[in-house]
Coordinates of C-alpha atoms (C1' of nucleotides) in Angstrom, one line a residue:
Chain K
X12 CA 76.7 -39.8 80.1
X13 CA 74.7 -41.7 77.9
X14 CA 71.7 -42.5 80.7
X15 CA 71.5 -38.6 81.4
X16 CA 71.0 -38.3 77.7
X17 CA 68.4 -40.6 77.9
X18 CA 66.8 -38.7 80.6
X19 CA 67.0 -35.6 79.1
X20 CA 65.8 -37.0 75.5
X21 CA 62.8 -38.6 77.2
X22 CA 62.3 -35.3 79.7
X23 CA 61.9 -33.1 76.9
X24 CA 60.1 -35.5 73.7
X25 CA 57.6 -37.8 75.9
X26 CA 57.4 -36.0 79.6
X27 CA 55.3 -38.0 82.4
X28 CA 52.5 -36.3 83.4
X29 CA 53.7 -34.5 86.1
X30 CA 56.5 -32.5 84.5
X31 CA 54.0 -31.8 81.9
X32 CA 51.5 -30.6 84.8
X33 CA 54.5 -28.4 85.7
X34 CA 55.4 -27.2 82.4
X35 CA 51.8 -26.2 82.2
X36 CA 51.6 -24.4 85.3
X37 CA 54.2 -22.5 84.7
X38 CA 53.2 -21.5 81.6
X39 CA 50.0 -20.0 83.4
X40 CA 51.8 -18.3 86.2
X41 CA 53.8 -16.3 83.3
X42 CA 50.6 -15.9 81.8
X43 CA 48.8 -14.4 84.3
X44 CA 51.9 -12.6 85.5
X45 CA 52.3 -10.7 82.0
X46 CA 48.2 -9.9 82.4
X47 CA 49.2 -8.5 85.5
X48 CA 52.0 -6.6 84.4
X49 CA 50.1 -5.3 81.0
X50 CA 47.3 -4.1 83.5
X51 CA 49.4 -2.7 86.2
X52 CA 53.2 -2.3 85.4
X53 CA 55.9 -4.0 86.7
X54 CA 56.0 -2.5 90.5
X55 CA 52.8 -3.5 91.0
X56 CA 53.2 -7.1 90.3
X57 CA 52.5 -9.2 92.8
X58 CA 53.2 -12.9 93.4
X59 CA 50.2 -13.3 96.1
X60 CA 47.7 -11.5 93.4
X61 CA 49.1 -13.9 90.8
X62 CA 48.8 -17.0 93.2
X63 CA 45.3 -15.9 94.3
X64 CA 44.0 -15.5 90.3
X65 CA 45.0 -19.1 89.7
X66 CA 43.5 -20.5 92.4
X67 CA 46.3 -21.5 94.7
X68 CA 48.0 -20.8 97.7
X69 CA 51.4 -17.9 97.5
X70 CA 53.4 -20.5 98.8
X71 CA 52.8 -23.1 96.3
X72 CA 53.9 -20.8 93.5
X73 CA 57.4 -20.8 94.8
X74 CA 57.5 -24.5 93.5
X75 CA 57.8 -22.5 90.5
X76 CA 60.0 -19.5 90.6
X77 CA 61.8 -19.4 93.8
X78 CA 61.5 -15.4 93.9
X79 CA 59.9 -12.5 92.4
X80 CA 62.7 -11.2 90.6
X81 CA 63.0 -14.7 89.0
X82 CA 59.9 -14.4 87.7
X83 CA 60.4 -11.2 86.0
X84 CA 63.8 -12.2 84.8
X85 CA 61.7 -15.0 82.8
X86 CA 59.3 -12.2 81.7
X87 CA 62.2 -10.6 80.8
X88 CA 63.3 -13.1 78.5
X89 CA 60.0 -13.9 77.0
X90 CA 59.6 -10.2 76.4
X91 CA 63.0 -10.3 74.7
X92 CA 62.2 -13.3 72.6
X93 CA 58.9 -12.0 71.9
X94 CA 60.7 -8.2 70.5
X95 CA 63.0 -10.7 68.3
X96 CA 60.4 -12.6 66.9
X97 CA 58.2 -9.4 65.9
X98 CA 61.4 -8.3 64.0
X99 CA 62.4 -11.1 62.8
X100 CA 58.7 -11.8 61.4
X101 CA 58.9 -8.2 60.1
X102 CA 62.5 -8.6 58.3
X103 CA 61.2 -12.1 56.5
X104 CA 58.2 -9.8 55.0
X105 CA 60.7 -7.7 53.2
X106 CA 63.6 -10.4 52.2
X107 CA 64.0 -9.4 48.7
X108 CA 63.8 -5.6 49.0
X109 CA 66.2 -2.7 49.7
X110 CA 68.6 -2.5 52.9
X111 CA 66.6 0.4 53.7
X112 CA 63.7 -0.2 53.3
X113 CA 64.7 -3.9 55.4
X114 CA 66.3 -1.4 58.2
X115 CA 63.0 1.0 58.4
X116 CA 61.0 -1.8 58.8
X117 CA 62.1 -3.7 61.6
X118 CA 62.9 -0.8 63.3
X119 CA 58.8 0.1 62.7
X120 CA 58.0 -3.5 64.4
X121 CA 60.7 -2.6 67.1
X122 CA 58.3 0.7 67.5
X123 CA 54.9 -1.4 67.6
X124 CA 55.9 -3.8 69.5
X125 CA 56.9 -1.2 72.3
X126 CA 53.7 1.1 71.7
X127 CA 51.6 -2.5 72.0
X128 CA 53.4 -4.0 75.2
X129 CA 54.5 -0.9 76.9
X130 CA 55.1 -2.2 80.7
X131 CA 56.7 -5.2 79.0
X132 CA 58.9 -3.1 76.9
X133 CA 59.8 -1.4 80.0
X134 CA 60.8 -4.7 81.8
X135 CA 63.9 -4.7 79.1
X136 CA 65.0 -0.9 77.9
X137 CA 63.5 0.8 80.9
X138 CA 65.6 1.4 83.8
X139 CA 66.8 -2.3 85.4
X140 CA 64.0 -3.3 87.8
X141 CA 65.0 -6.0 90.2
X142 CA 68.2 -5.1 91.7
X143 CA 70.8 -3.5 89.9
X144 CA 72.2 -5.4 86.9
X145 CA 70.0 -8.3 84.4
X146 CA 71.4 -11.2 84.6
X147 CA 73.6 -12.5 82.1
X148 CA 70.7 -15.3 81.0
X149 CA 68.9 -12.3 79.5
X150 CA 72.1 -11.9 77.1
X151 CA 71.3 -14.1 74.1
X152 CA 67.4 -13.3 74.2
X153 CA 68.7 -9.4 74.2
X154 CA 70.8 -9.5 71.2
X155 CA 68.4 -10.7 68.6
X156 CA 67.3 -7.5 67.7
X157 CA 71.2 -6.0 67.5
X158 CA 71.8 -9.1 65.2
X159 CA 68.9 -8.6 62.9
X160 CA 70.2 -5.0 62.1
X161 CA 73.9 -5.8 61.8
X162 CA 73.0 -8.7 59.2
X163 CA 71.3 -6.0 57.1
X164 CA 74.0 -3.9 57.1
X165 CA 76.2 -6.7 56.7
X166 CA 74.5 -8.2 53.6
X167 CA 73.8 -5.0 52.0
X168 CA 77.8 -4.3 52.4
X169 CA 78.1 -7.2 50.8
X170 CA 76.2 -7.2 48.0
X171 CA 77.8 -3.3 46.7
X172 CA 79.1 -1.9 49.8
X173 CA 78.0 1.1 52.2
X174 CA 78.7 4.5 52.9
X175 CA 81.4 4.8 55.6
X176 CA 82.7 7.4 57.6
X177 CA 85.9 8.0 58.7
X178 CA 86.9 7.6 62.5
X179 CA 88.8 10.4 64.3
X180 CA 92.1 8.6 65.6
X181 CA 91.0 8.2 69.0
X182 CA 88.4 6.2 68.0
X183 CA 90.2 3.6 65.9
X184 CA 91.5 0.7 68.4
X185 CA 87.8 0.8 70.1
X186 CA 86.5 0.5 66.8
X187 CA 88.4 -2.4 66.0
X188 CA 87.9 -4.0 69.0
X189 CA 84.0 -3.7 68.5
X190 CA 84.2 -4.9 64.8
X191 CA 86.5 -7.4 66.0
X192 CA 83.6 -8.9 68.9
X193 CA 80.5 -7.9 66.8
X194 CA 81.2 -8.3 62.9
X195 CA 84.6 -9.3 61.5
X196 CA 83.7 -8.8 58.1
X197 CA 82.5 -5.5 58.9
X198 CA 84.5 -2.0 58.2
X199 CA 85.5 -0.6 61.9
X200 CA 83.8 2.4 61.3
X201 CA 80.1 0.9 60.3
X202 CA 80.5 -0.7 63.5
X203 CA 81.2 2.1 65.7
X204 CA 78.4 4.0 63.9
X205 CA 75.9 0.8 63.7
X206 CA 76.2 0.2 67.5
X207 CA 75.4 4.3 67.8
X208 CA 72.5 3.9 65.6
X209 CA 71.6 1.1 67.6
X210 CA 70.9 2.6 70.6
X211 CA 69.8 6.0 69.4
X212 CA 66.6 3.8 67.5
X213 CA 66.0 2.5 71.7
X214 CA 66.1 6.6 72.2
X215 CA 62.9 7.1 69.8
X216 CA 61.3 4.2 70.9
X217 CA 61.8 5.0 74.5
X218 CA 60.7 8.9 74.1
X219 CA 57.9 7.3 72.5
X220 CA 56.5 4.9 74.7
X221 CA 57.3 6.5 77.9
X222 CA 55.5 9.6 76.5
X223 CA 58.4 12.0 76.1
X224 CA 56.8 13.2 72.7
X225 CA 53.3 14.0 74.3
X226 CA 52.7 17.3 72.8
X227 CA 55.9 17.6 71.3
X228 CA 55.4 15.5 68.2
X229 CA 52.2 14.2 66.7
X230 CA 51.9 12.6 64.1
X231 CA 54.5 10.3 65.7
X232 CA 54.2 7.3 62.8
X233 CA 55.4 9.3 60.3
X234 CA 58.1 11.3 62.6
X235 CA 59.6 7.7 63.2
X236 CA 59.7 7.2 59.6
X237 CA 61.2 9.5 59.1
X238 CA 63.8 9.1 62.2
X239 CA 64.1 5.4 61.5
X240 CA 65.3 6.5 57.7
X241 CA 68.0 9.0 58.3
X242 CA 69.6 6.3 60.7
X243 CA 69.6 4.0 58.0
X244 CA 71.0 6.6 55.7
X245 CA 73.1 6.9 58.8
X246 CA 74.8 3.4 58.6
X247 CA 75.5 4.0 55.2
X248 CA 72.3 2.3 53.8
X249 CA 70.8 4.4 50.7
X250 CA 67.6 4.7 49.7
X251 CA 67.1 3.1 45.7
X252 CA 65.3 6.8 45.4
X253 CA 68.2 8.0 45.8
X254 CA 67.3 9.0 49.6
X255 CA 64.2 10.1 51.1
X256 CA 66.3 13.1 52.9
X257 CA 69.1 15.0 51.8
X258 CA 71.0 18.1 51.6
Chain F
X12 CA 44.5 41.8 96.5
X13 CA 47.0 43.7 98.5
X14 CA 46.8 42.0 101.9
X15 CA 47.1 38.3 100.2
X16 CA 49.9 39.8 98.0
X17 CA 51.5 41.0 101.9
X18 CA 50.5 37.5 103.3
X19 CA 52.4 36.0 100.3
X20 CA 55.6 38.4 100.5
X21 CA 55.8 37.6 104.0
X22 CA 55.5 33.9 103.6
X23 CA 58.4 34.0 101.3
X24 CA 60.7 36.3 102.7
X25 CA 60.6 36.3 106.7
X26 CA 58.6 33.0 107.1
X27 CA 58.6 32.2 110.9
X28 CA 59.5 29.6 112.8
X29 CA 56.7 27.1 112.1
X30 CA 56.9 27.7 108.1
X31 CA 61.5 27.6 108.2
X32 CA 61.0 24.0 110.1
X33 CA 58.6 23.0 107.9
X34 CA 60.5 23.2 104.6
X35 CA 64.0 22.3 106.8
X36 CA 62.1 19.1 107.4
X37 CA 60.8 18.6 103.9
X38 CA 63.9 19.2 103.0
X39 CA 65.2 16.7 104.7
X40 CA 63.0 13.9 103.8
X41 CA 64.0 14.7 100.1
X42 CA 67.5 14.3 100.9
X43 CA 67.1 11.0 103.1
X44 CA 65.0 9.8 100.6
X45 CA 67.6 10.8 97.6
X46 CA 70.0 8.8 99.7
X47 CA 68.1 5.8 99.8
X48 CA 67.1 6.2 95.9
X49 CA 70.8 6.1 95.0
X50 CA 71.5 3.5 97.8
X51 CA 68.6 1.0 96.5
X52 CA 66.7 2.1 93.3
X53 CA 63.9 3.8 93.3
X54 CA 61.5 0.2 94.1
X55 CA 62.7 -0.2 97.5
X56 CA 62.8 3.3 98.5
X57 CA 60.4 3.4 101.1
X58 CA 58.6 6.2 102.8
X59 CA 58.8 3.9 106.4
X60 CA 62.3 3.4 106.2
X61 CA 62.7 7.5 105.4
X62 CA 60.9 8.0 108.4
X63 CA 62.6 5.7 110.8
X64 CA 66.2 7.0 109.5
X65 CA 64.9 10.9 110.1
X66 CA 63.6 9.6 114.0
X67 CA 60.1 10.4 113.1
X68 CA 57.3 8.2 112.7
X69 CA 55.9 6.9 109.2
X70 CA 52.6 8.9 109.6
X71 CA 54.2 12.1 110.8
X72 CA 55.9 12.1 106.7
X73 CA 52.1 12.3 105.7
X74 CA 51.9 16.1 106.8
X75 CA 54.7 16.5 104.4
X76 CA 54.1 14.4 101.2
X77 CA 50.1 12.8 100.5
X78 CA 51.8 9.2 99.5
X79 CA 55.0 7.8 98.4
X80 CA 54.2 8.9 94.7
X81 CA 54.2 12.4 95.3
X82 CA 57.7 12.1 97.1
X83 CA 58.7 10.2 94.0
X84 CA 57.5 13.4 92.1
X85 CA 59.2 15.7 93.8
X86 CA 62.2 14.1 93.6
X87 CA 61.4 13.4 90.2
X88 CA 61.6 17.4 89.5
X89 CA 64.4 18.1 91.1
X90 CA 66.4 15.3 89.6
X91 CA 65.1 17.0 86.1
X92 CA 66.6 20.7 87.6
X93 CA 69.4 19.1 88.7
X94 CA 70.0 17.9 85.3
X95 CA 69.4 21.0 83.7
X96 CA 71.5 22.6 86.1
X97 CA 74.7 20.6 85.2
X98 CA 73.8 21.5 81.3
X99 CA 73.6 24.6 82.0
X100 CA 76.5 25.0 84.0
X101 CA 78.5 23.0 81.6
X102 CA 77.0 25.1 78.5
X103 CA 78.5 28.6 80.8
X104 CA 81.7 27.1 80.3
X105 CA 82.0 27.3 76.4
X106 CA 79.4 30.4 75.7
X107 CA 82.3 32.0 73.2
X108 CA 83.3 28.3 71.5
X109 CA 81.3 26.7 68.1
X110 CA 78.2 25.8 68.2
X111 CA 79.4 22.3 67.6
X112 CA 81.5 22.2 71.0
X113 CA 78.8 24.1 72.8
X114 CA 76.6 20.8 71.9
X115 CA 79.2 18.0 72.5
X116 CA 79.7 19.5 75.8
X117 CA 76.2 19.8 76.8
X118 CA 75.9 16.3 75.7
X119 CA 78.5 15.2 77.9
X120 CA 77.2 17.0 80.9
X121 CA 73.9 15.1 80.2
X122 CA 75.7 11.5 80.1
X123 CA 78.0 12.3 83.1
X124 CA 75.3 13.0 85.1
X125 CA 73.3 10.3 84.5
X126 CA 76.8 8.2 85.1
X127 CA 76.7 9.8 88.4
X128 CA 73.5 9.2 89.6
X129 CA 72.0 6.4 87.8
X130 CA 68.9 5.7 90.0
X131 CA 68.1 9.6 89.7
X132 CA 68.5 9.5 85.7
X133 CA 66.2 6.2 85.9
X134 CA 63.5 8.0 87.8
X135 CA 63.4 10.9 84.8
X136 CA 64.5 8.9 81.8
X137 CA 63.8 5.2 82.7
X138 CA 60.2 4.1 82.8
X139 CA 57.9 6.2 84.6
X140 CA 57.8 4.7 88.0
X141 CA 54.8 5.8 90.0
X142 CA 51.3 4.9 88.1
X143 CA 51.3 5.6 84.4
X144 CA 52.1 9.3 84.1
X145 CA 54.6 11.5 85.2
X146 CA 52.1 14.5 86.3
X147 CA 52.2 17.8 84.3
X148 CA 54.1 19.8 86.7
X149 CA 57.0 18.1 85.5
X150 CA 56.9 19.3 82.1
X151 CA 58.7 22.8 83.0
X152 CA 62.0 21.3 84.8
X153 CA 61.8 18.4 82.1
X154 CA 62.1 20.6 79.2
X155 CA 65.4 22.6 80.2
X156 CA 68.0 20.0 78.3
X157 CA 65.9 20.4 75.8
X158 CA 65.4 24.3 75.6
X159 CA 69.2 24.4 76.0
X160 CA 69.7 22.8 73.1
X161 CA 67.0 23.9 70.5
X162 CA 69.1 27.4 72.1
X163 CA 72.5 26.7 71.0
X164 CA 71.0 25.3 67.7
X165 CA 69.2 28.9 66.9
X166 CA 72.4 31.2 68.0
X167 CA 74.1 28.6 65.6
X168 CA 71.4 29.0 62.9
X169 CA 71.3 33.3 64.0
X170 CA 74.9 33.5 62.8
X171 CA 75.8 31.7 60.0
X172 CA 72.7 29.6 59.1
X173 CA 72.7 25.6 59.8
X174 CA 73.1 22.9 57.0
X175 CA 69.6 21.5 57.0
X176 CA 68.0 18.2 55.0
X177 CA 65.4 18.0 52.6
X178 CA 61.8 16.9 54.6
X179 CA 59.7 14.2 52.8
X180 CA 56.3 15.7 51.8
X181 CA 54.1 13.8 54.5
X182 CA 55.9 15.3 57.3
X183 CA 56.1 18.9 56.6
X184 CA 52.7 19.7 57.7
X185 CA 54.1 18.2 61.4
X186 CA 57.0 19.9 61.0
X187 CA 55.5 23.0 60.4
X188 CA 53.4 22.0 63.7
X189 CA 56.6 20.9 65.6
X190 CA 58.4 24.4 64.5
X191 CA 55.5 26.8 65.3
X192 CA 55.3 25.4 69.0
X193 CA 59.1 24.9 69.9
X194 CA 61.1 27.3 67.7
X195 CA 59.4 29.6 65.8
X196 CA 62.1 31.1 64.1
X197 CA 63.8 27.8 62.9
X198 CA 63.5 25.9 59.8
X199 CA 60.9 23.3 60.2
X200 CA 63.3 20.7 58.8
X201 CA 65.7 21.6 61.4
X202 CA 63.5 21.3 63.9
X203 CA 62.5 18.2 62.8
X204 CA 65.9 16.6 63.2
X205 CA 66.6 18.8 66.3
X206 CA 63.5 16.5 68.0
X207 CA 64.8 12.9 66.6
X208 CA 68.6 13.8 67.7
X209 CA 66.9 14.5 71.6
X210 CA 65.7 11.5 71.7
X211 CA 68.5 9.5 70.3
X212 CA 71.2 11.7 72.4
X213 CA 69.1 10.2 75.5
X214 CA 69.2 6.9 73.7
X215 CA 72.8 6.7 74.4
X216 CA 73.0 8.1 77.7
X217 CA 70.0 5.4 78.5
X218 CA 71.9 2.5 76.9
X219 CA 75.5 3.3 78.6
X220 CA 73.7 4.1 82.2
X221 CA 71.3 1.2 82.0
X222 CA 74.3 -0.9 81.3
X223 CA 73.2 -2.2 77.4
X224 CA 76.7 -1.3 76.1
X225 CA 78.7 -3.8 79.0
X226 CA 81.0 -5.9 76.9
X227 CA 80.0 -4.3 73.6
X228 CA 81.6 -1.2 74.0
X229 CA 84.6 -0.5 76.0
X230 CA 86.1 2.9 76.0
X231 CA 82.5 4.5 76.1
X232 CA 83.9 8.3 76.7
X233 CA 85.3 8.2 73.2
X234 CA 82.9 6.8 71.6
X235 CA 80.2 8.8 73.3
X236 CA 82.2 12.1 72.4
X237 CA 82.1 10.8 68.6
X238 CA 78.6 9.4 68.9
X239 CA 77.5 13.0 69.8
X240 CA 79.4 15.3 67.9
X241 CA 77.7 13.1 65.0
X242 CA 74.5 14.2 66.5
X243 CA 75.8 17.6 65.9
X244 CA 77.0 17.1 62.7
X245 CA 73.2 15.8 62.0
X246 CA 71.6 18.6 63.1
X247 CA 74.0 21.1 60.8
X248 CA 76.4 22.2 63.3
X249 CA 79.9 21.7 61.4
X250 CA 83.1 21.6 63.9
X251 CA 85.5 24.6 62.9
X252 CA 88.2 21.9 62.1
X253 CA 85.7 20.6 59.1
X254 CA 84.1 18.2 60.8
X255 CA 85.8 15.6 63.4
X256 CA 83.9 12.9 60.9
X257 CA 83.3 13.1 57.2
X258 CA 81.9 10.5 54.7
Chain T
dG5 C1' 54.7 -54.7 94.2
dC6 C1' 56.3 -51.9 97.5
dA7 C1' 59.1 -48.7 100.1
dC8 C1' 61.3 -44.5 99.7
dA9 C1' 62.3 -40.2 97.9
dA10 C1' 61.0 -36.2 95.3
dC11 C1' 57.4 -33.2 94.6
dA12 C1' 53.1 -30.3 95.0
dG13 C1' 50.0 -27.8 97.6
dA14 C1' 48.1 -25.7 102.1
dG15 C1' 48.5 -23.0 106.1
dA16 C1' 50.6 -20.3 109.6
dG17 C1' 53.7 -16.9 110.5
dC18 C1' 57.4 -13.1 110.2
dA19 C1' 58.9 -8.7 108.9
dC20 C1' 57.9 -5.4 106.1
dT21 C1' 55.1 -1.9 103.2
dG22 C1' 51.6 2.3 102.2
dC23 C1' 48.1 4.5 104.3
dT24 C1' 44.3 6.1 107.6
dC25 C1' 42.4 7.5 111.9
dT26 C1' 42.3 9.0 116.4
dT27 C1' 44.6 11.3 120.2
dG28 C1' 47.1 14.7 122.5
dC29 C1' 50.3 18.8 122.1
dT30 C1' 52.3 23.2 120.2
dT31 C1' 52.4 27.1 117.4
dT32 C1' 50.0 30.8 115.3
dG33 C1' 46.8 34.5 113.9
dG34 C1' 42.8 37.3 114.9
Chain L
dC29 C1' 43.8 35.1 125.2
dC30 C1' 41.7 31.5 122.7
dA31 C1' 40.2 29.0 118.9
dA32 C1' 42.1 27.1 114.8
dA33 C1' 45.4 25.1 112.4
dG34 C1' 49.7 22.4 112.2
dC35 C1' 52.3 18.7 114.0
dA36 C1' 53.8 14.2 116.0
dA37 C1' 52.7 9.8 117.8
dG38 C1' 50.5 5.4 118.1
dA39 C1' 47.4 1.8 116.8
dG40 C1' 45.6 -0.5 113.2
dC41 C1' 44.2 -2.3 108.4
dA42 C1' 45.2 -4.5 104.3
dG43 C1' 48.6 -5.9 101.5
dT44 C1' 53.4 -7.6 100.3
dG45 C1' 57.7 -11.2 99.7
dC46 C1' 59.3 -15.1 101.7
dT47 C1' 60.1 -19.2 105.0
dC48 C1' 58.8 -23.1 107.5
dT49 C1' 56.2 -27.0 108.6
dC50 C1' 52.9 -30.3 107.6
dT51 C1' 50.2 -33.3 104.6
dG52 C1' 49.0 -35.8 100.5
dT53 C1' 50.6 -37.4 95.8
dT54 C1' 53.4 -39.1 92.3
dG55 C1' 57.3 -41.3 90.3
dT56 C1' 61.2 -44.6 90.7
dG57 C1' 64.7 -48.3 92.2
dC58 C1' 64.8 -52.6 94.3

DNA sequence: GCACAACAGAGAGCACTGCTCTTGCTTTGG
DNA sequence: CCAAAGCAAGAGCAGTGCTCTCTGTTGTGC
């Protein structure tokens, strides 16, 4: 117990040079993967194009990611991470201000992140590429973005409370159940509507990036503005001028 | 004029022998190759494997579709009329009901079948699979959920007038734009939110095909029927009942 | 300090892919 | 009836993911 602590501790602080050497090479292989797949898109990665742009043999890289769908499960994760830092980065910009305006504005990093990494942003809300399902590693890295946006809603319930609408009967036991997994201290019903929002913001994006709005809509920055706002208004959050849109 | 317009008539009417095989066979490969697509997902459908299942060899396909992509393409298009098809049919079904039902059920139609035939709705609604751009002679099959929907919002807004939101000053010039294009005789605003609910009705279909909602939500028929009659309710269709959700 | 094990890279090779080109054969239209 | 066009077949090219074997190298326990 106690000597694979020590291991472990000196693995990951002071690492002999050849786990560094490997930390470092794969580091590049990502690398030059995610050049690859910004250049090309995801079916046109290739591990032999990767191995060749490093300078080594195809069958070396497998030291490194036993398969190819490994690999992009890891860009998959990065790209994840990546998403939730950009939000997160986004949200600590506008700490002090209204719920609103918090909840327009990550969703507007959520949109320019996508619009500058497209074939990444693919990789994680376009259609599943390796085999069928992502594998459950991907989980945590996935819900950073979810979290962000329920802990706005969450503190501006809080601090006076939101807007809620009432559930149709059916609805009810589902809604606890969600509110019971996702936020406790949450109302049912902001749940089941925060979770809609949720992935309807993924629906603009997506329509977005993958060029659904080519000549359709425009002026696309301030459509999503726009979009981003009445979902907001949507969870229940109010704009302090007394809403950008209404009746 | 008149001979080519004879030549043409004929073609499409009594086409002999050497013109029925042809589109028997083309037909054919679109099927095996749909089977395949649902079997594996559209990355390992593969134009050799087609081939070898329909006892012909891989070049011979070549008379029949210039490369893989353009076999993507076409099944591309008729994944998009096969869509429209099911809205359609399932909009026939309710022509006398509220605008409100007419929309839920169209809605439905769209999730269940993308439920059905999740490779299919990836090809149309996941990211664009073959180079960067679906080509333009998508755009007519692509736009019939749409149209179907921008037409049960105008009979709605034809008989009684839709509930429609206040637009921010910045995007009423694009609205205008997005109105004069689409739907000339509807309210810019609704239009407006007529464009943002598309995109986040397909944002839920995505998120529920593409497997984002596994453990987060449960009974997702419910709360898809809810989720969408509040896209209704957003774009100022009111159920008879006085809404199945109110603040 | 040294032997042994774990590791890293190289190369060959397998089965597969999309796609092209050439070669015969059949159908079709003038 | 005959040339032209359409069709299938086969060989072949360049590329792919992945495996296996074979060398060196590096780190570790005795």
């Amino acid at each position: 117990m106690l000597c694979l602590c020590g291991t472990l501790l000196r693995m990951s602080t002071a690492q002999g040079a050849r786990a560094r050497a490997r930390t470092e090479v794969t580091a590049a292989i990502k690398d030059e993967a995610r050049r690859q797949l910004a250049a090309e898109g995801a079916a046109k990665l290739s591990l032999r194009a990767v191995a060749r742009e490093l300078g080594m043999v195809s069958s070396a890289l497998y030291r490194y990611f036993p398969s190819r769908d490994e690999l992009l499960t890891a860009l998959i994760i990065d790209a994840y991470d990546s998403l939730g830092e950009a939000a997160e980065a986004a949200y600590a910009k506008v700490r002090g201000e209204s719920p609103a305006r918090q909840w327009v504005v990550v969703c507007e990093a959520v949109r320019e992140w996508g619009l500058a990494r497209p074939h990444e942003y693919a990789l994680i809300y376009g259609s599943p590429v390796p085999g069928y399902t992502a594998p459950s590693t991907t989980v945590p890295a996935a819900a950073r973005v979810g979290l962000l946006l329920i802990g706005i809603v969450r503190d501006a319930h809080q601090d006076k409370g939101v807007a809620q609408w009432k559930l149709p009967a059916e609805l009810r036991p589902e809604a606890r159940r969600m509110a019971e997994d996702l936020a406790p201290d949450l109302p049912p019903a902001v749940v089941v509507v925060l979770i809609g929002v949720w992935a309807q913001l993924f629906g603009l994006v997506n329509f977005e990036v993958f060029g659904q709005f080519n000549r359709v809509v425009e002026d696309r920055e301030t459509f999503f503005r726009h979009a981003a706002g009445q979902l907001a208004h949507h969870v229940g959050l109010v704009y302090p001028r007394s809403g950008a849109t209404e009746r």
